[in-house]
mmCIF file of C-alpha atoms and ligand atoms in Angstrom:
data_model
loop_
_atom_site.group_PDB
_atom_site.id
_atom_site.type_symbol
_atom_site.label_atom_id
_atom_site.label_comp_id
_atom_site.label_asym_id
_atom_site.label_seq_id
_atom_site.Cartn_x
_atom_site.Cartn_y
_atom_site.Cartn_z
ATOM 1 C CA THR R 15 16.453 36.859 2.566
ATOM 2 C CA LYS R 16 14.076 38.717 0.271
ATOM 3 C CA PRO R 17 13.136 42.247 1.327
ATOM 4 C CA LYS R 18 9.669 42.288 2.815
ATOM 5 C CA GLU R 19 6.985 43.686 0.482
ATOM 6 C CA PRO R 20 5.193 46.753 1.832
ATOM 7 C CA GLU R 21 1.878 45.737 3.278
ATOM 8 C CA LEU R 22 -1.319 46.691 1.547
ATOM 9 C CA PRO R 23 -4.145 48.376 3.469
ATOM 10 C CA LEU R 24 -7.756 47.303 3.890
ATOM 11 C CA PHE R 25 -8.756 50.118 1.555
ATOM 12 C CA PHE R 26 -7.883 53.531 0.099
ATOM 13 C CA GLY R 27 -10.295 56.431 0.096
ATOM 14 C CA TRP R 28 -11.154 60.021 0.926
ATOM 15 C CA PHE R 29 -11.732 60.481 4.669
ATOM 16 C CA LEU R 30 -13.878 63.320 5.936
ATOM 17 C CA LEU R 31 -12.208 65.650 8.406
ATOM 18 C CA PRO R 32 -13.729 65.257 11.911
ATOM 19 C CA GLU R 33 -15.573 68.604 11.886
ATOM 20 C CA GLU R 34 -16.937 67.843 8.415
ATOM 21 C CA GLU R 35 -18.123 64.469 9.603
ATOM 22 C CA GLU R 36 -20.229 66.083 12.336
ATOM 23 C CA ARG R 37 -21.752 68.561 9.898
ATOM 24 C CA ILE R 38 -22.647 65.875 7.340
ATOM 25 C CA LYS R 39 -24.036 63.517 9.988
ATOM 26 C CA CYS R 40 -26.311 66.275 11.348
ATOM 27 C CA ALA R 41 -27.584 67.357 7.938
ATOM 28 C CA THR R 42 -28.263 63.808 6.782
ATOM 29 C CA MET R 43 -29.890 62.783 10.084
ATOM 30 C CA ASP R 44 -32.291 65.707 9.717
ATOM 31 C CA PHE R 45 -33.264 64.289 6.336
ATOM 32 C CA LEU R 46 -33.912 60.825 7.835
ATOM 33 C CA LYS R 47 -36.068 62.377 10.561
ATOM 34 C CA THR R 48 -38.221 64.062 7.926
ATOM 35 C CA LEU R 49 -38.336 61.092 5.572
ATOM 36 C CA ASP R 50 -40.030 58.717 8.016
ATOM 37 C CA THR R 51 -42.803 61.248 8.667
ATOM 38 C CA LEU R 52 -43.741 61.674 4.966
ATOM 39 C CA GLU R 53 -47.009 60.134 3.797
ATOM 40 C CA ALA R 54 -45.312 58.878 0.618
ATOM 41 C CA PHE R 55 -42.749 57.032 2.737
ATOM 42 C CA LYS R 56 -45.365 55.610 5.095
ATOM 43 C CA GLU R 57 -47.225 54.127 2.116
ATOM 44 C CA HIS R 58 -44.230 51.887 1.492
ATOM 45 C CA ILE R 59 -43.312 51.276 5.136
ATOM 46 C CA SER R 60 -43.809 47.504 4.872
ATOM 47 C CA GLU R 61 -40.725 47.382 2.618
ATOM 48 C CA PHE R 62 -38.722 48.361 5.721
ATOM 49 C CA THR R 63 -40.677 46.674 8.488
ATOM 50 C CA GLY R 64 -42.164 43.662 6.721
ATOM 51 C CA GLU R 65 -45.569 44.792 8.018
ATOM 52 C CA ALA R 66 -47.935 47.547 6.945
ATOM 53 C CA GLU R 67 -48.950 50.065 9.621
ATOM 54 C CA LYS R 68 -45.838 49.475 11.691
ATOM 55 C CA GLU R 69 -43.733 52.586 12.259
ATOM 56 C CA VAL R 70 -40.010 52.867 11.755
ATOM 57 C CA ASP R 71 -37.526 55.278 13.313
ATOM 58 C CA LEU R 72 -34.931 55.529 10.569
ATOM 59 C CA GLU R 73 -32.393 57.112 12.911
ATOM 60 C CA GLN R 74 -32.422 53.895 14.941
ATOM 61 C CA TYR R 75 -32.840 51.650 11.926
ATOM 62 C CA PHE R 76 -29.417 52.529 10.464
ATOM 63 C CA GLN R 77 -26.170 52.058 12.380
ATOM 64 C CA SER R 78 -23.537 54.661 11.522
ATOM 65 C CA PRO R 79 -20.103 53.563 10.419
ATOM 66 C CA LEU R 80 -17.026 54.470 12.453
ATOM 67 C CA GLN R 81 -15.477 56.971 10.100
ATOM 68 C CA LEU R 82 -17.151 58.587 7.138
ATOM 69 C CA HIS R 83 -15.255 58.052 3.910
ATOM 70 C CA CYS R 84 -15.579 57.456 0.198
ATOM 71 C CA THR R 85 -13.757 54.254 -0.756
ATOM 72 C CA THR R 86 -11.682 54.315 -3.935
ATOM 73 C CA LYS R 87 -10.052 50.870 -3.811
ATOM 74 C CA PHE R 88 -10.948 48.018 -1.458
ATOM 75 C CA CYS R 89 -7.623 46.144 -1.185
ATOM 76 C CA ASP R 90 -8.423 43.640 1.562
ATOM 77 C CA TYR R 91 -4.733 43.684 2.598
ATOM 78 C CA GLY R 92 -3.740 42.580 -0.899
ATOM 79 C CA LYS R 93 -6.283 39.804 -1.351
ATOM 80 C CA ALA R 94 -8.487 41.891 -3.664
ATOM 81 C CA GLU R 95 -7.735 41.764 -7.372
ATOM 82 C CA GLY R 96 -5.650 44.699 -8.570
ATOM 83 C CA ALA R 97 -4.807 45.875 -5.042
ATOM 84 C CA LYS R 98 -1.050 45.961 -5.551
ATOM 85 C CA GLU R 99 -1.331 47.602 -8.979
ATOM 86 C CA TYR R 100 -3.558 50.312 -7.529
ATOM 87 C CA ALA R 101 -1.254 51.017 -4.587
ATOM 88 C CA GLU R 102 1.642 51.393 -7.000
ATOM 89 C CA LEU R 103 -0.053 53.864 -9.325
ATOM 90 C CA GLN R 104 1.835 57.140 -9.531
ATOM 91 C CA ALA R 105 -1.436 59.077 -9.120
ATOM 92 C CA VAL R 106 -2.174 57.195 -5.896
ATOM 93 C CA LYS R 107 1.306 57.590 -4.416
ATOM 94 C CA GLU R 108 1.331 61.312 -5.220
ATOM 95 C CA SER R 109 -2.091 61.896 -3.719
ATOM 96 C CA LEU R 110 -1.616 60.283 -0.315
ATOM 97 C CA ALA R 111 -2.245 62.714 2.562
ATOM 98 C CA LYS R 112 -3.489 65.384 0.139
ATOM 99 C CA SER R 113 -6.708 67.358 0.650
ATOM 100 C CA TYR R 114 -9.738 66.934 -1.586
ATOM 101 C CA GLU R 115 -13.161 68.505 -1.529
ATOM 102 C CA LEU R 116 -15.903 65.963 -2.195
ATOM 103 C CA SER R 117 -19.258 66.975 -3.570
ATOM 104 C CA VAL R 118 -22.332 65.094 -2.326
ATOM 105 C CA THR R 119 -25.117 65.522 -4.867
ATOM 106 C CA ALA R 120 -27.731 63.019 -3.675
ATOM 107 C CA LEU R 121 -28.771 60.813 -0.764
ATOM 108 C CA ILE R 122 -30.130 57.274 -1.027
ATOM 109 C CA VAL R 123 -32.190 55.248 1.438
ATOM 110 C CA THR R 124 -33.058 51.572 0.978
ATOM 111 C CA PRO R 125 -34.110 48.869 3.473
ATOM 112 C CA ARG R 126 -30.404 47.931 3.610
ATOM 113 C CA THR R 127 -28.405 51.148 3.405
ATOM 114 C CA PHE R 128 -28.312 54.922 3.816
ATOM 115 C CA GLY R 129 -25.739 56.648 1.659
ATOM 116 C CA ALA R 130 -24.516 59.812 -0.003
ATOM 117 C CA ARG R 131 -23.767 59.903 -3.700
ATOM 118 C CA VAL R 132 -20.428 61.568 -4.451
ATOM 119 C CA SER R 133 -19.919 63.268 -7.819
ATOM 120 C CA LEU R 134 -16.233 62.985 -8.612
ATOM 121 C CA THR R 135 -14.255 65.737 -10.320
ATOM 122 C CA GLU R 136 -11.878 64.880 -13.175
ATOM 123 C CA ALA R 137 -8.928 64.980 -10.765
ATOM 124 C CA GLN R 138 -10.739 62.627 -8.388
ATOM 125 C CA VAL R 139 -11.663 60.206 -11.192
ATOM 126 C CA LYS R 140 -7.903 59.701 -11.687
ATOM 127 C CA LEU R 141 -7.915 57.904 -8.327
ATOM 128 C CA TRP R 142 -10.948 55.793 -9.221
ATOM 129 C CA PRO R 143 -9.757 52.251 -10.089
ATOM 130 C CA GLU R 144 -10.551 50.913 -13.511
ATOM 131 C CA GLY R 145 -13.521 48.549 -13.398
ATOM 132 C CA ALA R 146 -14.412 49.438 -9.795
ATOM 133 C CA ASP R 147 -17.967 50.430 -10.687
ATOM 134 C CA LYS R 148 -18.926 46.958 -11.828
ATOM 135 C CA GLU R 149 -17.191 44.811 -9.193
ATOM 136 C CA GLY R 150 -19.646 42.385 -7.598
ATOM 137 C CA VAL R 151 -22.552 43.755 -9.648
ATOM 138 C CA ALA R 152 -25.305 41.286 -10.607
ATOM 139 C CA PRO R 153 -24.853 40.119 -14.237
ATOM 140 C CA ALA R 154 -28.329 41.390 -15.184
ATOM 141 C CA LEU R 155 -27.349 44.902 -14.141
ATOM 142 C CA LEU R 156 -23.918 44.939 -15.820
ATOM 143 C CA PRO R 157 -24.906 46.308 -19.253
ATOM 144 C CA ILE R 158 -26.556 49.359 -17.662
ATOM 145 C CA VAL R 159 -23.773 49.905 -15.131
ATOM 146 C CA GLU R 160 -21.209 49.826 -17.941
ATOM 147 C CA ALA R 161 -23.133 52.620 -19.662
ATOM 148 C CA LEU R 162 -23.045 54.892 -16.575
ATOM 149 C CA PRO R 163 -20.290 57.523 -16.246
ATOM 150 C CA VAL R 164 -17.064 56.295 -14.602
ATOM 151 C CA GLY R 165 -17.210 56.703 -10.825
ATOM 152 C CA SER R 166 -20.994 56.408 -10.600
ATOM 153 C CA ARG R 167 -20.576 54.062 -7.639
ATOM 154 C CA ALA R 168 -18.684 56.676 -5.575
ATOM 155 C CA HIS R 169 -20.466 57.171 -2.252
ATOM 156 C CA VAL R 170 -20.175 57.673 1.483
ATOM 157 C CA THR R 171 -21.953 55.023 3.555
ATOM 158 C CA LEU R 172 -23.933 56.862 6.230
ATOM 159 C CA GLY R 173 -25.566 53.812 7.759
ATOM 160 C CA CYS R 174 -26.431 50.138 7.326
ATOM 161 C CA SER R 175 -29.363 48.203 8.725
ATOM 162 C CA ALA R 176 -28.666 45.287 11.084
ATOM 163 C CA GLY R 177 -26.562 42.561 9.506
ATOM 164 C CA VAL R 178 -25.784 44.508 6.315
ATOM 165 C CA GLU R 179 -22.194 45.207 5.197
ATOM 166 C CA ALA R 180 -21.151 48.651 3.949
ATOM 167 C CA VAL R 181 -20.216 47.262 0.518
ATOM 168 C CA GLN R 182 -23.982 47.141 -0.114
ATOM 169 C CA THR R 183 -24.315 50.952 -0.314
ATOM 170 C CA GLY R 184 -22.476 51.191 -3.639
ATOM 171 C CA LEU R 185 -24.520 48.322 -5.052
ATOM 172 C CA ASP R 186 -27.801 49.945 -3.910
ATOM 173 C CA LEU R 187 -26.691 53.230 -5.484
ATOM 174 C CA LEU R 188 -25.938 51.548 -8.828
ATOM 175 C CA GLU R 189 -29.307 49.800 -8.787
ATOM 176 C CA ILE R 190 -31.054 53.132 -8.246
ATOM 177 C CA LEU R 191 -29.059 54.843 -11.019
ATOM 178 C CA ALA R 192 -29.881 51.954 -13.369
ATOM 179 C CA LEU R 193 -33.616 52.228 -12.579
ATOM 180 C CA GLN R 194 -33.456 55.982 -13.220
ATOM 181 C CA LYS R 195 -31.727 55.421 -16.533
ATOM 182 C CA GLU R 196 -34.528 53.066 -17.537
ATOM 183 C CA GLY R 197 -37.071 55.739 -16.579
ATOM 184 C CA LYS R 198 -38.545 53.624 -13.784
ATOM 185 C CA GLU R 199 -39.185 56.479 -11.375
ATOM 186 C CA GLY R 200 -42.223 56.480 -9.148
ATOM 187 C CA THR R 201 -43.715 59.057 -6.789
ATOM 188 C CA GLN R 202 -41.843 62.354 -6.455
ATOM 189 C CA VAL R 203 -41.955 64.651 -3.430
ATOM 190 C CA GLU R 204 -40.482 68.152 -3.231
ATOM 191 C CA MET R 205 -38.518 68.648 -0.013
ATOM 192 C CA ASP R 206 -36.452 71.589 1.272
ATOM 193 C CA LEU R 207 -33.247 69.783 0.378
ATOM 194 C CA GLY R 208 -34.333 68.708 -3.111
ATOM 195 C CA THR R 209 -36.511 66.264 -5.029
ATOM 196 C CA LEU R 210 -37.208 62.879 -3.473
ATOM 197 C CA THR R 211 -38.021 60.000 -5.839
ATOM 198 C CA TYR R 212 -39.324 56.527 -5.066
ATOM 199 C CA LEU R 213 -37.835 53.671 -7.102
ATOM 200 C CA SER R 214 -39.762 50.546 -5.980
ATOM 201 C CA GLU R 215 -38.844 48.007 -3.283
ATOM 202 C CA GLY R 216 -38.179 50.570 -0.586
ATOM 203 C CA ARG R 217 -35.611 52.535 -2.604
ATOM 204 C CA TRP R 218 -35.535 56.342 -2.258
ATOM 205 C CA PHE R 219 -33.332 58.908 -3.987
ATOM 206 C CA LEU R 220 -33.002 62.538 -2.920
ATOM 207 C CA ALA R 221 -31.419 64.728 -5.608
ATOM 208 C CA LEU R 222 -29.980 67.653 -3.632
ATOM 209 C CA ARG R 223 -30.872 71.146 -4.820
ATOM 210 C CA GLU R 224 -27.471 72.359 -3.588
ATOM 211 C CA PRO R 225 -24.569 69.924 -3.318
ATOM 212 C CA ILE R 226 -23.109 69.376 0.146
ATOM 213 C CA ASN R 227 -19.331 69.760 0.010
ATOM 214 C CA ALA R 228 -16.974 68.097 2.456
ATOM 215 C CA ASP R 229 -13.241 68.463 3.032
ATOM 216 C CA THR R 230 -11.386 65.169 3.047
ATOM 217 C CA THR R 231 -7.925 63.639 3.035
ATOM 218 C CA PHE R 232 -6.971 60.875 0.619
ATOM 219 C CA THR R 233 -5.325 58.080 2.555
ATOM 220 C CA SER R 234 -5.291 54.359 3.261
ATOM 221 C CA PHE R 235 -6.954 52.560 6.130
ATOM 222 C CA SER R 236 -6.046 49.352 7.968
ATOM 223 C CA GLU R 237 -7.606 47.955 11.105
HETATM 224 O O1 ACK M 10 -19.027 52.021 2.434
HETATM 225 P P1 ACK M 10 -17.874 51.400 1.797
HETATM 226 O O2 ACK M 10 -17.401 51.925 0.497
HETATM 227 O O3 ACK M 10 -18.077 49.835 1.679
HETATM 228 O O4 ACK M 10 -16.677 51.378 2.806
HETATM 229 C C1 ACK M 10 -16.345 50.081 3.250
HETATM 230 C C2 ACK M 10 -14.867 49.840 3.135
HETATM 231 O O5 ACK M 10 -14.677 49.099 1.935
HETATM 232 C C3 ACK M 10 -14.295 49.025 4.293
HETATM 233 O O6 ACK M 10 -14.993 47.845 4.452
HETATM 234 C C4 ACK M 10 -15.904 48.891 1.277
HETATM 235 N N1 ACK M 10 -15.894 47.516 0.759
HETATM 236 C C5 ACK M 10 -15.920 46.361 1.456
HETATM 237 N N2 ACK M 10 -15.870 45.311 0.617
HETATM 238 C C6 ACK M 10 -15.814 45.813 -0.647
HETATM 239 C C7 ACK M 10 -15.746 45.238 -1.933
HETATM 240 N N3 ACK M 10 -15.715 43.923 -2.103
HETATM 241 N N4 ACK M 10 -15.713 46.066 -2.999
HETATM 242 C C8 ACK M 10 -15.742 47.400 -2.841
HETATM 243 N N5 ACK M 10 -15.799 48.015 -1.642
HETATM 244 C C9 ACK M 10 -15.841 47.231 -0.559
HETATM 245 C C10 ACK M 10 -16.982 49.138 2.293
#
């Protein structure tokens, strides 16, 4: 009989240490609490509620994921294209169980997702799969996404609205970065944490004045 192939995980990524997770959740929840009280946000409330005048409690609106992480490669137990090749990369094998400090440089809020943008270091980009930024991206958006720096999709999903899958956070982030690149920025509001920008259709981007760093471990995850 043939030796059994090692099984592939659901995904690889950087996982926040438990104490870091608490700290990031608190800091980002504080931002959500402030966001839904801003006049600028209330002006566009119907993009979240479907109705003008209706209020929204963003803390309730988004459901937090089980464990905060930044996905590098979604393998889907080997069903995803390039899963095996990624798992066999020397850089990946060498990095398993190692510590990495991630740098969160922005937060995004859309009617679908709440996420943190992660700015990868050169060492971290080595673990970013080739072509990962453009996977599942709408054809119309592809030319702009291809012009963004490698790893632009890197993020931590902080919450999804009802019925939305976490994969949406990276897609929402890319859409926002593409709109910024085209200069399509709307209202700007100065907040304690940084500059908040509105990008149409309920999309908000907070560029952090100071990055939020988080200690993580690079590892694989299977359910
Ligand atoms: O927030 P995320 O990066 O979005 O973390 C989860 C993780 O894998 C486990 O589901 C991400 N994910 C799911 N499907 C895909 C996909 N097709 N491409 C890239 N990432 C994905 C999801």
